[in-house]
Amino acid sequence: QVQLVESGGGLVQAGGSLRLSCAASGRTYSSYAMGWFRQAPGKEREFVAAISGSGGIIYYADSVKGRFTISRDNAKNTVYLQMNSLKPEDTAVYYCAAADRTTAQAMEYGYDFWGQGTQVTVSS
């Protein structure tokens, strides 16, 4: 089991950048597949990015490819989402998630643990 705490959200102008962090606690953190999701006002939750335990397998939603980068530093028990060229459409609450399964299995069956979310607001 892991506990997840997101940070790094805030208000940024269109075209700017933010880096979100997800700090995880738990002895088996490095074996967990991790993901980022977001939910905008009036919208359903959507997938943003995923990364395997070793960092060797990565997936992105089409809407963020080329702009966002997911990474992890297992020595620091932290997963990051670097967000560049931000657009107003990126405004949402961003959630970190963890799954005690492979990345492919997490994508198919879902994630087990979720953080509280961090607000990202992109102004025009």
PDB file of C-alpha atoms in Angstrom:
ATOM      1  CA  GLN A   1       0.000   0.000   0.000  1.00  0.00           C
ATOM      2  CA  VAL A   2       1.160   3.535  -0.759  1.00  0.00           C
ATOM      3  CA  GLN A   3       0.083   7.024   0.201  1.00  0.00           C
ATOM      4  CA  LEU A   4       0.255   9.752  -2.437  1.00  0.00           C
ATOM      5  CA  VAL A   5       0.502  13.526  -2.015  1.00  0.00           C
ATOM      6  CA  GLU A   6       0.472  15.843  -5.035  1.00  0.00           C
ATOM      7  CA  SER A   7       1.984  19.316  -5.103  1.00  0.00           C
ATOM      8  CA  GLY A   8       3.062  21.960  -7.597  1.00  0.00           C
ATOM      9  CA  GLY A   9      -0.275  23.141  -8.917  1.00  0.00           C
ATOM     10  CA  GLY A  10      -1.173  26.787  -9.268  1.00  0.00           C
ATOM     11  CA  LEU A  11      -2.082  29.580 -11.651  1.00  0.00           C
ATOM     12  CA  VAL A  12      -0.026  30.048 -14.800  1.00  0.00           C
ATOM     13  CA  GLN A  13      -0.432  31.988 -18.038  1.00  0.00           C
ATOM     14  CA  ALA A  14      -1.008  30.214 -21.329  1.00  0.00           C
ATOM     15  CA  GLY A  15       2.298  29.089 -22.797  1.00  0.00           C
ATOM     16  CA  GLY A  16       3.883  28.735 -19.387  1.00  0.00           C
ATOM     17  CA  SER A  17       5.082  25.694 -17.497  1.00  0.00           C
ATOM     18  CA  LEU A  18       4.450  23.875 -14.241  1.00  0.00           C
ATOM     19  CA  ARG A  19       5.951  20.784 -12.673  1.00  0.00           C
ATOM     20  CA  LEU A  20       3.697  18.602 -10.574  1.00  0.00           C
ATOM     21  CA  SER A  21       5.150  16.253  -7.983  1.00  0.00           C
ATOM     22  CA  CYS A  22       3.642  13.156  -6.431  1.00  0.00           C
ATOM     23  CA  ALA A  23       5.375  12.066  -3.243  1.00  0.00           C
ATOM     24  CA  ALA A  24       4.770   8.426  -2.377  1.00  0.00           C
ATOM     25  CA  SER A  25       5.303   6.513   0.822  1.00  0.00           C
ATOM     26  CA  GLY A  26       5.495   2.748   1.022  1.00  0.00           C
ATOM     27  CA  ARG A  27       8.128   0.055   0.914  1.00  0.00           C
ATOM     28  CA  THR A  28       7.106  -1.235  -2.512  1.00  0.00           C
ATOM     29  CA  TYR A  29       6.786   2.126  -4.244  1.00  0.00           C
ATOM     30  CA  SER A  30       9.362   1.354  -6.935  1.00  0.00           C
ATOM     31  CA  SER A  31       7.353  -1.652  -8.115  1.00  0.00           C
ATOM     32  CA  TYR A  32       4.128   0.319  -8.615  1.00  0.00           C
ATOM     33  CA  ALA A  33       2.893   1.578 -11.932  1.00  0.00           C
ATOM     34  CA  MET A  34       2.032   5.273 -11.635  1.00  0.00           C
ATOM     35  CA  GLY A  35      -0.297   7.537 -13.542  1.00  0.00           C
ATOM     36  CA  TRP A  36      -1.566  11.082 -13.796  1.00  0.00           C
ATOM     37  CA  PHE A  37      -5.222  11.906 -14.429  1.00  0.00           C
ATOM     38  CA  ARG A  38      -7.140  15.154 -14.569  1.00  0.00           C
ATOM     39  CA  GLN A  39     -10.708  16.349 -14.233  1.00  0.00           C
ATOM     40  CA  ALA A  40     -11.886  19.698 -15.564  1.00  0.00           C
ATOM     41  CA  PRO A  41     -15.110  21.442 -14.501  1.00  0.00           C
ATOM     42  CA  GLY A  42     -18.078  19.767 -16.147  1.00  0.00           C
ATOM     43  CA  LYS A  43     -15.891  17.036 -17.623  1.00  0.00           C
ATOM     44  CA  GLU A  44     -15.223  13.400 -16.815  1.00  0.00           C
ATOM     45  CA  ARG A  45     -11.878  12.333 -15.419  1.00  0.00           C
ATOM     46  CA  GLU A  46      -9.382  11.647 -18.187  1.00  0.00           C
ATOM     47  CA  PHE A  47      -6.069   9.864 -18.470  1.00  0.00           C
ATOM     48  CA  VAL A  48      -2.981  12.046 -18.893  1.00  0.00           C
ATOM     49  CA  ALA A  49       0.167   9.907 -18.583  1.00  0.00           C
ATOM     50  CA  ALA A  50       1.479   6.646 -17.133  1.00  0.00           C
ATOM     51  CA  ILE A  51       4.878   5.240 -16.224  1.00  0.00           C
ATOM     52  CA  SER A  52       6.106   1.797 -15.216  1.00  0.00           C
ATOM     53  CA  GLY A  53       7.950   0.995 -12.006  1.00  0.00           C
ATOM     54  CA  SER A  54      11.361   1.245 -13.644  1.00  0.00           C
ATOM     55  CA  GLY A  55      10.422   4.217 -15.810  1.00  0.00           C
ATOM     56  CA  GLY A  56      11.030   2.250 -18.985  1.00  0.00           C
ATOM     57  CA  ILE A  57       7.437   2.200 -20.236  1.00  0.00           C
ATOM     58  CA  ILE A  58       5.556   5.466 -20.719  1.00  0.00           C
ATOM     59  CA  TYR A  59       2.175   6.376 -22.204  1.00  0.00           C
ATOM     60  CA  TYR A  60       0.611   9.759 -22.929  1.00  0.00           C
ATOM     61  CA  ALA A  61      -2.815  10.941 -23.895  1.00  0.00           C
ATOM     62  CA  ASP A  62      -2.874  12.406 -27.397  1.00  0.00           C
ATOM     63  CA  SER A  63      -3.914  15.775 -25.979  1.00  0.00           C
ATOM     64  CA  VAL A  64      -0.629  16.201 -24.081  1.00  0.00           C
ATOM     65  CA  LYS A  65       1.936  14.441 -26.290  1.00  0.00           C
ATOM     66  CA  GLY A  66       4.882  16.693 -27.032  1.00  0.00           C
ATOM     67  CA  ARG A  67       4.015  19.061 -24.183  1.00  0.00           C
ATOM     68  CA  PHE A  68       3.973  16.957 -20.997  1.00  0.00           C
ATOM     69  CA  THR A  69       6.664  14.634 -19.658  1.00  0.00           C
ATOM     70  CA  ILE A  70       6.157  12.028 -16.948  1.00  0.00           C
ATOM     71  CA  SER A  71       9.172  10.808 -14.997  1.00  0.00           C
ATOM     72  CA  ARG A  72      10.039   9.213 -11.687  1.00  0.00           C
ATOM     73  CA  ASP A  73      12.904   9.283  -9.235  1.00  0.00           C
ATOM     74  CA  ASN A  74      12.602   6.131  -7.184  1.00  0.00           C
ATOM     75  CA  ALA A  75      15.435   7.186  -4.868  1.00  0.00           C
ATOM     76  CA  LYS A  76      13.194  10.090  -3.828  1.00  0.00           C
ATOM     77  CA  ASN A  77       9.926   8.124  -4.025  1.00  0.00           C
ATOM     78  CA  THR A  78       8.541  10.797  -6.317  1.00  0.00           C
ATOM     79  CA  VAL A  79       6.777  10.930  -9.684  1.00  0.00           C
ATOM     80  CA  TYR A  80       6.741  14.122 -11.730  1.00  0.00           C
ATOM     81  CA  LEU A  81       4.645  15.626 -14.471  1.00  0.00           C
ATOM     82  CA  GLN A  82       6.455  18.393 -16.325  1.00  0.00           C
ATOM     83  CA  MET A  83       3.876  20.473 -18.184  1.00  0.00           C
ATOM     84  CA  ASN A  84       5.061  22.864 -20.890  1.00  0.00           C
ATOM     85  CA  SER A  85       3.214  25.037 -23.402  1.00  0.00           C
ATOM     86  CA  LEU A  86       0.176  25.025 -21.175  1.00  0.00           C
ATOM     87  CA  LYS A  87      -3.216  25.848 -22.641  1.00  0.00           C
ATOM     88  CA  PRO A  88      -6.439  26.995 -20.976  1.00  0.00           C
ATOM     89  CA  GLU A  89      -7.860  23.575 -21.879  1.00  0.00           C
ATOM     90  CA  ASP A  90      -5.337  22.035 -19.463  1.00  0.00           C
ATOM     91  CA  THR A  91      -7.132  23.647 -16.518  1.00  0.00           C
ATOM     92  CA  ALA A  92      -8.200  20.844 -14.193  1.00  0.00           C
ATOM     93  CA  VAL A  93      -7.585  19.120 -10.908  1.00  0.00           C
ATOM     94  CA  TYR A  94      -4.666  16.754 -11.464  1.00  0.00           C
ATOM     95  CA  TYR A  95      -4.531  13.454  -9.597  1.00  0.00           C
ATOM     96  CA  CYS A  96      -1.676  11.039  -9.053  1.00  0.00           C
ATOM     97  CA  ALA A  97      -2.510   7.329  -8.956  1.00  0.00           C
ATOM     98  CA  ALA A  98      -0.688   4.083  -8.181  1.00  0.00           C
ATOM     99  CA  ALA A  99      -1.360   0.454  -9.037  1.00  0.00           C
ATOM    100  CA  ASP A 100       0.193  -2.721  -7.675  1.00  0.00           C
ATOM    101  CA  ARG A 101       0.254  -4.255 -11.136  1.00  0.00           C
ATOM    102  CA  THR A 102       1.893  -3.712 -14.497  1.00  0.00           C
ATOM    103  CA  THR A 103       1.362  -0.510 -16.441  1.00  0.00           C
ATOM    104  CA  ALA A 104      -0.693  -2.334 -19.059  1.00  0.00           C
ATOM    105  CA  GLN A 105      -2.830  -3.952 -16.382  1.00  0.00           C
ATOM    106  CA  ALA A 106      -3.361  -0.613 -14.658  1.00  0.00           C
ATOM    107  CA  MET A 107      -4.468   0.942 -17.933  1.00  0.00           C
ATOM    108  CA  GLU A 108      -6.958  -1.888 -18.448  1.00  0.00           C
ATOM    109  CA  TYR A 109      -8.228  -2.539 -14.920  1.00  0.00           C
ATOM    110  CA  GLY A 110      -7.620   0.734 -13.087  1.00  0.00           C
ATOM    111  CA  TYR A 111      -5.521   2.111 -10.268  1.00  0.00           C
ATOM    112  CA  ASP A 112      -5.672   1.233  -6.574  1.00  0.00           C
ATOM    113  CA  PHE A 113      -4.501   4.373  -4.766  1.00  0.00           C
ATOM    114  CA  TRP A 114      -5.126   8.064  -5.407  1.00  0.00           C
ATOM    115  CA  GLY A 115      -3.820  11.356  -4.126  1.00  0.00           C
ATOM    116  CA  GLN A 116      -5.995  14.282  -3.066  1.00  0.00           C
ATOM    117  CA  GLY A 117      -5.418  16.241  -6.265  1.00  0.00           C
ATOM    118  CA  THR A 118      -3.812  19.585  -7.051  1.00  0.00           C
ATOM    119  CA  GLN A 119      -5.454  22.430  -8.966  1.00  0.00           C
ATOM    120  CA  VAL A 120      -3.887  23.667 -12.195  1.00  0.00           C
ATOM    121  CA  THR A 121      -5.385  26.817 -13.698  1.00  0.00           C
ATOM    122  CA  VAL A 122      -4.139  28.196 -17.022  1.00  0.00           C
ATOM    123  CA  SER A 123      -5.226  31.722 -17.843  1.00  0.00           C
ATOM    124  CA  SER A 124      -5.483  33.212 -21.312  1.00  0.00           C
TER     125      SER A 124
END
